XYZ file of C-alpha atoms in Angstrom:
602
model
C 74.311 23.665 -23.389
C 70.530 23.818 -23.684
C 68.685 23.065 -20.427
C 65.031 22.684 -19.473
C 62.940 23.043 -16.315
C 61.029 19.820 -15.505
C 58.419 18.884 -12.870
C 58.398 15.125 -12.199
C 55.308 13.112 -11.314
C 55.249 9.465 -10.234
C 52.492 6.877 -10.307
C 50.165 7.146 -7.284
C 51.726 10.261 -5.770
C 53.448 13.517 -6.801
C 57.052 14.343 -6.148
C 56.992 17.817 -4.704
C 59.556 20.489 -5.139
C 61.694 18.597 -7.647
C 62.654 21.420 -9.978
C 65.996 20.646 -11.559
C 68.144 21.819 -14.407
C 68.566 18.681 -16.503
C 71.105 18.450 -19.330
C 69.514 17.075 -22.489
C 72.771 15.522 -23.618
C 74.365 12.301 -22.399
C 77.439 12.052 -20.214
C 79.756 14.815 -21.145
C 83.541 14.708 -20.912
C 84.174 18.308 -19.985
C 87.632 19.589 -19.285
C 88.624 18.984 -15.696
C 86.232 16.088 -15.083
C 87.765 12.958 -13.560
C 86.193 9.648 -12.561
C 87.776 9.851 -9.094
C 85.665 12.915 -8.286
C 82.317 12.239 -6.651
C 79.712 14.349 -4.860
C 78.046 13.557 -1.534
C 74.687 15.171 -0.788
C 71.917 14.936 1.804
C 68.545 14.169 0.221
C 64.959 13.895 1.452
C 62.772 11.284 -0.266
C 59.035 11.919 0.055
C 56.663 8.950 0.180
C 53.055 8.849 -0.988
C 51.713 9.637 2.495
C 53.989 12.674 2.913
C 56.559 10.966 5.160
C 60.104 12.084 4.328
C 62.998 9.634 4.496
C 66.526 10.817 5.218
C 69.029 9.809 2.559
C 72.636 10.283 1.513
C 73.380 10.458 -2.192
C 76.766 9.655 -3.692
C 77.082 10.474 -7.385
C 79.746 11.040 -10.025
C 80.919 14.628 -10.293
C 79.889 14.775 -13.922
C 77.006 15.837 -16.084
C 74.592 13.326 -17.523
C 72.414 10.502 -16.231
C 73.416 7.287 -14.511
C 71.887 4.072 -13.218
C 71.069 4.253 -9.518
C 71.607 1.878 -6.596
C 69.472 1.964 -3.440
C 70.404 0.712 0.025
C 67.557 0.827 2.578
C 68.394 0.099 6.200
C 66.992 0.374 9.739
C 70.511 0.468 11.187
C 71.355 4.046 10.318
C 72.855 5.369 7.119
C 75.342 7.459 9.056
C 76.747 4.372 10.745
C 76.893 2.486 7.433
C 78.440 5.503 5.718
C 81.190 5.663 8.346
C 82.796 2.427 7.134
C 81.245 1.207 3.866
C 83.432 1.507 0.788
C 80.812 0.293 -1.670
C 78.974 3.635 -2.142
C 82.222 5.397 -3.036
C 83.387 2.606 -5.332
C 80.011 2.547 -7.089
C 79.855 6.313 -7.544
C 83.319 6.279 -9.101
C 82.167 3.508 -11.405
C 79.303 5.616 -12.721
C 76.372 5.011 -10.378
C 74.140 7.111 -8.199
C 74.035 5.524 -4.747
C 71.177 6.364 -2.379
C 71.556 5.323 1.263
C 68.146 5.509 2.910
C 66.972 5.215 6.508
C 63.689 3.294 6.476
C 60.513 4.794 7.889
C 60.764 5.717 11.549
C 64.517 5.213 11.866
C 67.284 7.731 12.577
C 67.050 10.454 9.883
C 63.597 9.443 8.664
C 60.144 10.523 9.728
C 57.286 8.241 10.725
C 56.851 5.316 13.079
C 58.977 2.206 12.766
C 57.289 -1.197 12.863
C 59.659 -3.927 11.746
C 58.993 -4.974 8.128
C 55.358 -3.803 8.162
C 55.743 -0.846 5.730
C 58.615 -2.053 3.578
C 56.575 -3.194 0.584
C 54.910 0.099 -0.256
C 57.782 2.233 1.027
C 60.197 0.223 -1.093
C 58.093 0.853 -4.177
C 57.927 4.577 -3.437
C 61.679 4.945 -2.892
C 62.594 3.055 -6.052
C 60.185 5.091 -8.164
C 61.342 8.373 -6.611
C 64.942 7.464 -7.392
C 64.058 6.239 -10.885
C 62.540 9.649 -11.680
C 65.469 11.608 -10.241
C 66.976 13.898 -12.893
C 70.432 12.352 -12.542
C 69.025 8.835 -12.972
C 68.710 7.189 -16.376
C 65.614 5.300 -15.252
C 67.336 2.092 -14.170
C 67.459 1.298 -10.462
C 69.225 -1.520 -8.643
C 69.079 -2.391 -4.966
C 71.567 -4.041 -2.624
C 72.175 -5.017 0.996
C 72.080 -7.966 3.366
C 69.883 -9.175 6.223
C 67.181 -6.507 6.846
C 68.469 -4.450 3.876
C 68.183 -7.708 1.928
C 64.624 -8.753 2.660
C 63.323 -5.221 2.016
C 64.472 -5.706 -1.585
C 62.261 -8.778 -2.007
C 59.360 -6.914 -0.404
C 59.791 -3.996 -2.813
C 60.097 -6.377 -5.798
C 56.703 -7.838 -4.930
C 55.142 -4.436 -5.688
C 56.582 -4.391 -9.245
C 58.152 -0.900 -9.295
C 58.614 -0.059 -13.017
C 62.101 1.413 -12.583
C 63.549 -1.598 -10.752
C 66.060 -3.370 -13.008
C 68.245 -5.394 -10.604
C 68.390 -6.523 -6.972
C 71.071 -8.017 -4.738
C 69.422 -9.431 -1.592
C 72.211 -10.959 0.482
C 71.843 -13.405 3.416
C 68.106 -13.090 3.733
C 64.895 -15.141 3.635
C 62.062 -14.843 1.122
C 59.278 -15.942 3.457
C 58.096 -14.871 6.855
C 57.676 -18.250 8.476
C 61.171 -19.613 7.982
C 62.366 -16.218 9.213
C 60.387 -15.889 12.443
C 59.578 -19.573 12.979
C 62.129 -22.033 11.634
C 60.644 -25.516 11.465
C 57.792 -24.110 13.544
C 59.973 -22.967 16.477
C 60.094 -19.262 17.316
C 63.432 -17.504 16.895
C 64.454 -16.299 20.342
C 67.190 -14.085 18.944
C 64.738 -11.372 17.973
C 65.303 -10.204 21.552
C 68.970 -9.679 20.647
C 67.903 -7.619 17.643
C 65.322 -5.334 19.190
C 67.203 -4.417 22.379
C 70.451 -3.025 20.898
C 69.308 -2.136 17.374
C 65.759 -0.769 17.654
C 65.046 0.393 21.195
C 67.729 3.144 21.460
C 66.277 5.271 18.656
C 62.745 4.605 19.915
C 63.750 5.941 23.331
C 65.465 8.937 21.748
C 62.350 9.887 19.798
C 60.284 9.614 22.987
C 62.874 11.575 25.042
C 63.000 8.524 27.292
C 66.186 8.424 29.389
C 65.529 4.947 30.819
C 68.232 3.490 28.548
C 70.894 4.471 26.001
C 69.971 6.384 22.853
C 73.035 5.179 20.982
C 73.034 1.776 19.241
C 76.732 1.152 19.821
C 76.475 1.820 23.555
C 73.301 -0.249 23.765
C 75.067 -3.154 22.037
C 78.014 -3.024 24.447
C 75.716 -2.960 27.468
C 73.564 -5.779 26.091
C 76.599 -7.963 25.437
C 77.586 -7.613 29.092
C 74.083 -8.480 30.283
C 73.078 -11.940 31.520
C 70.462 -12.568 28.851
C 69.371 -16.020 29.983
C 66.580 -14.728 32.255
C 65.027 -13.048 29.221
C 65.414 -16.150 27.036
C 63.914 -18.259 29.823
C 61.036 -15.927 30.624
C 57.630 -17.635 30.735
C 55.058 -17.058 29.552
C 56.885 -15.638 26.581
C 54.093 -13.262 25.650
C 54.417 -11.570 29.061
C 58.152 -10.889 28.799
C 58.314 -7.158 29.729
C 61.556 -6.169 28.011
C 60.032 -5.160 24.656
C 56.491 -4.224 25.707
C 56.897 -0.468 25.381
C 58.732 -0.068 22.097
C 58.404 -3.337 20.152
C 54.767 -4.465 20.267
C 55.235 -6.319 16.970
C 57.363 -8.899 18.793
C 54.309 -10.017 20.749
C 52.146 -10.060 17.647
C 54.641 -12.425 16.019
C 54.537 -14.658 19.096
C 50.762 -14.967 18.949
C 50.683 -15.893 15.233
C 52.750 -19.115 15.205
C 51.057 -20.715 12.193
C 51.940 -19.949 8.597
C 48.930 -17.935 7.390
C 47.843 -14.906 5.383
C 48.513 -12.784 8.463
C 52.202 -12.972 7.508
C 51.742 -11.676 3.956
C 53.364 -8.346 4.854
C 56.646 -10.258 5.132
C 56.236 -12.908 2.472
C 57.068 -12.978 -1.247
C 57.096 -16.723 -1.906
C 54.049 -16.489 -4.170
C 55.296 -13.441 -6.099
C 58.126 -14.827 -8.204
C 55.989 -15.207 -11.333
C 55.850 -11.412 -11.634
C 59.546 -10.670 -10.993
C 61.130 -9.196 -14.116
C 64.543 -8.148 -12.814
C 67.484 -10.513 -12.179
C 68.846 -11.025 -8.674
C 72.351 -11.396 -7.275
C 71.963 -13.914 -4.426
C 74.517 -14.690 -1.729
C 74.641 -16.606 1.529
C 77.002 -18.777 3.588
C 77.020 -22.275 5.021
C 77.182 -20.708 8.513
C 74.748 -17.903 7.811
C 71.615 -17.779 9.962
C 69.518 -20.774 8.892
C 67.146 -18.627 6.840
C 70.080 -17.387 4.710
C 71.081 -20.473 2.702
C 67.480 -21.656 2.752
C 66.273 -18.295 1.426
C 68.993 -18.050 -1.222
C 68.450 -21.642 -2.375
C 64.698 -21.298 -2.565
C 64.953 -17.894 -4.254
C 67.389 -19.141 -6.883
C 65.150 -22.082 -7.762
C 62.112 -19.841 -8.052
C 63.906 -17.158 -10.070
C 65.202 -19.734 -12.566
C 61.858 -21.509 -12.980
C 59.192 -18.862 -12.385
C 60.522 -15.344 -13.059
C 58.551 -13.293 -15.563
C 61.391 -12.303 -17.912
C 64.210 -14.024 -19.746
C 66.754 -11.634 -18.207
C 65.514 -12.449 -14.705
C 65.812 -16.170 -15.345
C 69.148 -16.117 -17.167
C 71.062 -13.346 -15.383
C 70.297 -14.314 -11.783
C 73.420 -15.484 -9.951
C 73.968 -17.435 -6.728
C 77.050 -17.528 -4.469
C 77.315 -19.812 -1.416
C 80.516 -19.585 0.627
C 81.897 -20.678 4.015
C 80.790 -17.459 5.717
C 78.568 -16.604 8.620
C 76.000 -13.819 8.769
C 77.207 -10.542 7.172
C 80.883 -11.523 7.583
C 82.369 -11.203 4.138
C 85.471 -9.558 2.736
C 88.613 -10.428 0.817
C 90.733 -11.073 3.919
C 88.186 -12.906 6.064
C 89.007 -16.616 5.834
C 88.785 -17.896 9.406
C 85.435 -18.563 11.012
C 85.250 -20.067 14.474
C 87.825 -22.834 14.795
C 88.396 -23.388 11.071
C 90.527 -21.430 8.616
C 89.252 -22.129 5.118
C 92.323 -20.744 3.378
C 93.041 -17.929 0.977
C 90.238 -18.860 -1.413
C 87.522 -18.274 1.199
C 87.787 -14.480 0.988
C 85.790 -12.590 -1.609
C 85.782 -9.062 -3.024
C 82.009 -8.753 -2.892
C 82.002 -5.096 -3.949
C 83.905 -5.823 -7.166
C 81.803 -8.886 -8.038
C 78.550 -7.007 -7.476
C 79.623 -3.916 -9.432
C 80.762 -6.044 -12.366
C 77.347 -7.740 -12.368
C 75.591 -4.369 -12.203
C 77.680 -3.176 -15.157
C 76.257 -6.052 -17.193
C 72.654 -5.800 -15.990
C 72.253 -2.022 -15.659
C 74.762 -0.714 -18.213
C 74.815 -3.519 -20.775
C 78.592 -3.916 -20.595
C 79.100 -7.306 -22.216
C 81.566 -9.738 -20.695
C 82.227 -7.635 -17.593
C 81.035 -10.203 -15.042
C 82.864 -13.541 -14.974
C 80.524 -15.175 -12.481
C 79.039 -18.548 -13.407
C 75.371 -19.251 -12.753
C 76.230 -20.744 -9.359
C 79.425 -20.455 -7.307
C 79.896 -22.754 -4.315
C 82.769 -23.095 -1.879
C 83.601 -26.744 -1.125
C 84.836 -26.921 2.444
C 87.457 -29.547 3.233
C 88.875 -29.040 -0.241
C 88.681 -25.272 0.364
C 88.114 -24.399 -3.283
C 85.449 -22.627 -5.305
C 83.561 -24.490 -8.004
C 81.244 -23.376 -10.782
C 77.846 -25.008 -11.152
C 75.039 -24.575 -13.662
C 72.252 -25.388 -11.209
C 71.491 -25.517 -7.514
C 71.278 -27.911 -5.875
C 73.483 -29.889 -8.300
C 71.356 -32.301 -10.290
C 74.185 -34.819 -10.455
C 74.183 -35.247 -6.666
C 73.203 -38.766 -5.648
C 70.827 -38.892 -2.682
C 72.567 -41.460 -0.488
C 71.120 -42.936 2.699
C 73.167 -43.454 5.823
C 71.098 -45.456 8.286
C 71.143 -44.933 12.035
C 71.870 -47.980 14.158
C 72.811 -48.890 17.725
C 72.284 -51.407 20.499
C 69.980 -48.896 22.183
C 72.712 -47.163 24.190
C 73.666 -44.287 21.839
C 72.541 -41.608 24.273
C 74.808 -42.918 27.046
C 77.629 -44.555 25.091
C 78.850 -42.182 22.420
C 80.544 -45.046 20.550
C 77.339 -47.089 20.298
C 75.562 -45.152 17.546
C 76.568 -46.087 13.991
C 75.980 -44.644 10.512
C 75.979 -47.215 7.718
C 74.834 -47.653 4.149
C 72.955 -50.769 5.278
C 69.734 -50.916 7.283
C 70.441 -52.515 10.677
C 69.010 -56.025 11.000
C 67.718 -55.535 14.538
C 65.193 -52.906 15.602
C 66.315 -50.665 18.457
C 65.536 -47.328 19.999
C 67.708 -44.736 21.676
C 65.844 -42.847 24.389
C 66.857 -39.713 26.241
C 65.223 -37.214 28.555
C 64.823 -33.709 27.207
C 64.350 -31.189 30.005
C 63.444 -27.714 28.649
C 64.879 -26.189 31.837
C 68.328 -27.465 30.787
C 68.433 -27.216 26.970
C 71.379 -27.570 24.606
C 73.200 -24.256 24.272
C 75.005 -23.142 21.103
C 77.940 -20.944 22.061
C 78.056 -19.590 18.489
C 74.494 -18.274 18.630
C 75.469 -14.622 18.129
C 77.017 -15.456 14.753
C 77.171 -19.136 13.813
C 80.547 -20.669 13.100
C 82.231 -24.099 12.912
C 83.623 -25.454 16.161
C 84.344 -28.769 17.916
C 80.983 -30.162 19.031
C 82.336 -32.434 21.783
C 80.744 -30.443 24.628
C 77.355 -30.906 23.012
C 77.861 -34.494 21.896
C 78.742 -35.722 25.405
C 75.372 -34.618 26.804
C 72.939 -37.343 27.855
C 70.146 -35.709 25.860
C 72.148 -35.886 22.617
C 72.275 -39.059 20.502
C 75.363 -39.487 18.299
C 75.733 -41.701 15.198
C 79.120 -42.011 13.453
C 80.364 -43.805 10.324
C 83.526 -45.877 10.051
C 86.608 -44.010 8.808
C 86.258 -43.338 5.095
C 88.372 -45.368 2.687
C 88.191 -42.587 0.109
C 87.106 -38.935 0.033
C 83.385 -38.190 -0.190
C 81.878 -34.856 -1.217
C 78.470 -33.852 0.098
C 76.919 -30.807 -1.571
C 73.301 -29.674 -1.326
C 70.398 -30.005 1.086
C 70.735 -32.365 4.036
C 67.668 -34.337 5.079
C 66.991 -36.398 8.201
C 64.189 -38.950 7.893
C 63.544 -40.227 11.394
C 61.178 -42.505 13.269
C 60.534 -40.918 16.650
C 58.252 -40.994 19.647
C 57.803 -38.963 22.816
C 56.133 -39.199 26.194
C 54.841 -35.669 25.479
C 52.123 -34.307 23.205
C 54.642 -31.954 21.614
C 58.427 -31.708 21.529
C 61.253 -30.789 19.151
C 63.885 -32.665 17.149
C 67.083 -31.255 15.664
C 69.987 -32.750 13.722
C 73.531 -31.552 13.016
C 75.954 -32.989 10.455
C 79.643 -33.070 11.424
C 82.996 -33.895 9.882
C 84.984 -35.978 12.391
C 88.756 -35.625 12.023
C 91.177 -38.493 12.741
C 92.015 -36.897 16.123
C 88.335 -36.945 17.124
C 87.575 -33.265 16.499
C 83.939 -33.013 15.366
C 83.220 -29.898 13.263
C 79.667 -28.867 12.404
C 79.136 -28.302 8.670
C 76.289 -25.801 8.982
C 74.841 -23.462 11.586
C 73.297 -25.282 14.539
C 70.006 -23.457 13.987
C 69.419 -25.344 10.711
C 67.723 -28.755 10.618
C 65.032 -28.121 13.251
C 61.412 -29.275 13.650
C 58.685 -28.613 16.208
C 56.583 -31.749 16.211
C 53.181 -30.042 16.203
C 54.158 -28.791 12.723
C 55.377 -32.121 11.351
C 52.563 -32.230 8.748
C 52.913 -28.593 7.698
C 53.535 -25.133 9.081
C 49.962 -23.988 8.533
C 48.339 -26.253 11.124
C 49.121 -27.707 14.516
C 48.719 -31.412 15.201
C 49.750 -32.756 18.579
C 51.240 -36.215 19.103
C 49.842 -39.156 20.962
C 52.382 -40.019 23.656
C 54.187 -43.246 22.842
C 53.110 -43.394 19.186
C 55.869 -43.644 16.577
C 55.953 -40.951 13.885
C 57.973 -40.755 10.713
C 59.265 -37.208 10.267
C 61.338 -35.334 7.720
C 63.699 -32.507 8.694
C 65.437 -30.567 5.922
C 66.412 -26.967 5.233
C 70.082 -27.481 6.108
C 72.666 -26.877 3.370
C 76.382 -27.455 3.036
C 79.233 -28.400 0.738
C 82.096 -30.399 2.241
C 84.736 -32.846 1.131
C 85.176 -35.519 3.808
C 88.784 -36.577 3.448
C 90.042 -40.135 3.579
C 90.226 -41.295 7.186
C 87.575 -38.812 8.338
C 84.177 -39.953 9.582
C 80.645 -38.712 8.962
C 78.609 -37.948 12.069
C 75.089 -36.815 12.802
C 73.808 -35.997 16.243
C 70.168 -35.600 17.217
C 68.701 -33.723 20.145
C 65.553 -31.790 21.098
C 66.668 -28.204 21.709
C 69.001 -25.557 20.369
C 69.047 -22.454 22.508
C 69.022 -19.576 22.384
C 68.177 -19.886 18.687
C 64.732 -21.260 19.554
C 62.570 -21.311 22.636
C 62.835 -24.738 24.319
C 59.597 -26.631 23.779
C 57.606 -26.765 27.071
C 56.523 -30.306 26.062
C 52.995 -29.661 27.381
C 51.214 -29.351 24.047
C 49.623 -26.062 25.103
C 49.989 -22.815 23.178
C 53.650 -21.976 23.560
C 53.471 -18.188 23.790
C 51.173 -18.312 26.822
C 52.601 -21.432 28.508
C 54.363 -20.998 31.851
C 54.991 -24.670 32.696
C 57.958 -26.704 31.485
C 57.997 -30.494 31.802
C 60.612 -33.102 30.827
C 59.886 -35.464 27.929
C 61.373 -38.854 27.161
C 62.127 -38.816 23.438
C 63.192 -41.800 21.346
C 64.926 -42.351 18.005
C 64.137 -45.694 16.343
C 66.309 -47.705 13.955
C 66.215 -51.053 12.196
C 64.232 -52.909 9.531
C 60.801 -51.640 10.594
C 61.885 -48.123 11.547
C 64.818 -47.281 9.216
C 65.823 -43.821 10.450
C 68.380 -42.287 8.120
C 70.215 -39.189 7.064
C 70.036 -38.549 3.307
C 73.208 -36.939 1.971
C 73.699 -35.458 -1.538
C 76.933 -37.104 -2.678
C 78.746 -35.662 -5.689
C 80.422 -38.394 -7.799
C 84.167 -37.853 -8.153
């Protein structure tokens, strides 16, 4: 077999020391070759600034060239490699699979700053892989959460070899990632402490804490974290000062602005040429279904190529963050049945076979796949959200006692004749606590709904089933005794026995009032004035069965997802005072507060 010595060069920077013997023929079926045989190798990937990233390569034990798949992670490729089946399955199906520690993490050189270098580093890795002698020039990417958003960031740099991406359970924009509805995500503390700090300490030879992520996670789970969540002023919280300075930079940039461009791709979809395989869950972190929904819409309407527009796929299931396999069907207090499980590896590889190998008919996925809870079945759709959904208003009504009497608040298709308001005192020192904060799941909300700072509105028992599928919107008339406060809503399915199950993560459907006119500017309230607000960005699909009731509850905090609003109107990161606020929800002819539900005709 004739062979040739080749030196590879990539745009913007050379690839050093890549002297390979490359077969000039295609895949060869030599005697003794078998598709079960794969090779595992350690690889160093050099970036344009000379930094080398540690990588593991899985490849078929065969001659020839193959499409490549790239997984970039800050969590350690050795940990991922200890349990993940996907790299082995993919290699046996004819792919190169590169597992890569991002800059400054575990096997890789450099300094880690969360998300800051992932655009240019992503470009460099994809182009290095695309020029690898075993690669046929087509590169796909995959992964969820941090390994998901790095794919969008790399796509924004238009690497020529990128042909497919599969960003799972991830946002596309910085602001609804760090600040959802304008409120800062407190749970970054729970990310940095167990997942980032151990390796930072190890690199610094700092024995003040564990060097192992698993040990750090176990210790953190046993820690009373509330003092850290409650620390004021937030910008002075000492826990992350030494090894995560970016946390404090995020805190001091609360507005949506160009400062966040390092973590934002929302304006880049018009140049995306490769299709995307999108996936999230109704109980994913709030940015997950919002990111997947927004990304799908933008890919279908704005992407720069026909393939990107027509071959992009979206899957939305009953899952929570990163919890997905064929056998996983129970989340929290609800078992969604046999259909809820999914063989993600098989579905993704079939899609890659179509997109990267041109194997016609391999993937059976429709444009959109949604799991309808309640009915517990999958359904194919041709668009998302479904265009046939009828935006239906359910108006809030009461005699003004809904905060105290949990049977007073009503949901109805008719606007109440009389105007009323339901007032409650929100004390940021005693906020609502979501017990499912570590990984959202459905559970009976009774312990939240009985609180005096939670207002509950419930429909009459349904005479026939009703399906709600799409984005949920609360349009409320509100006031406060404070210059700034928060409002949050949660949609629930109330069973005949009174069990009230949330239909999305409790971190969705949230608004900080200073951002009611937009996330790019702050506008404080005038105490006592009534404001009409819109809260969206909550998604679900649920069949309310006959005899069930529809419920929405409204409150002003959701910890530890978000920092409780101090209610002072001062800059939140530097505020050390917390004051109670009397908040009111208005209903009636002049102030028709409502929840707008996307009902699917049946």
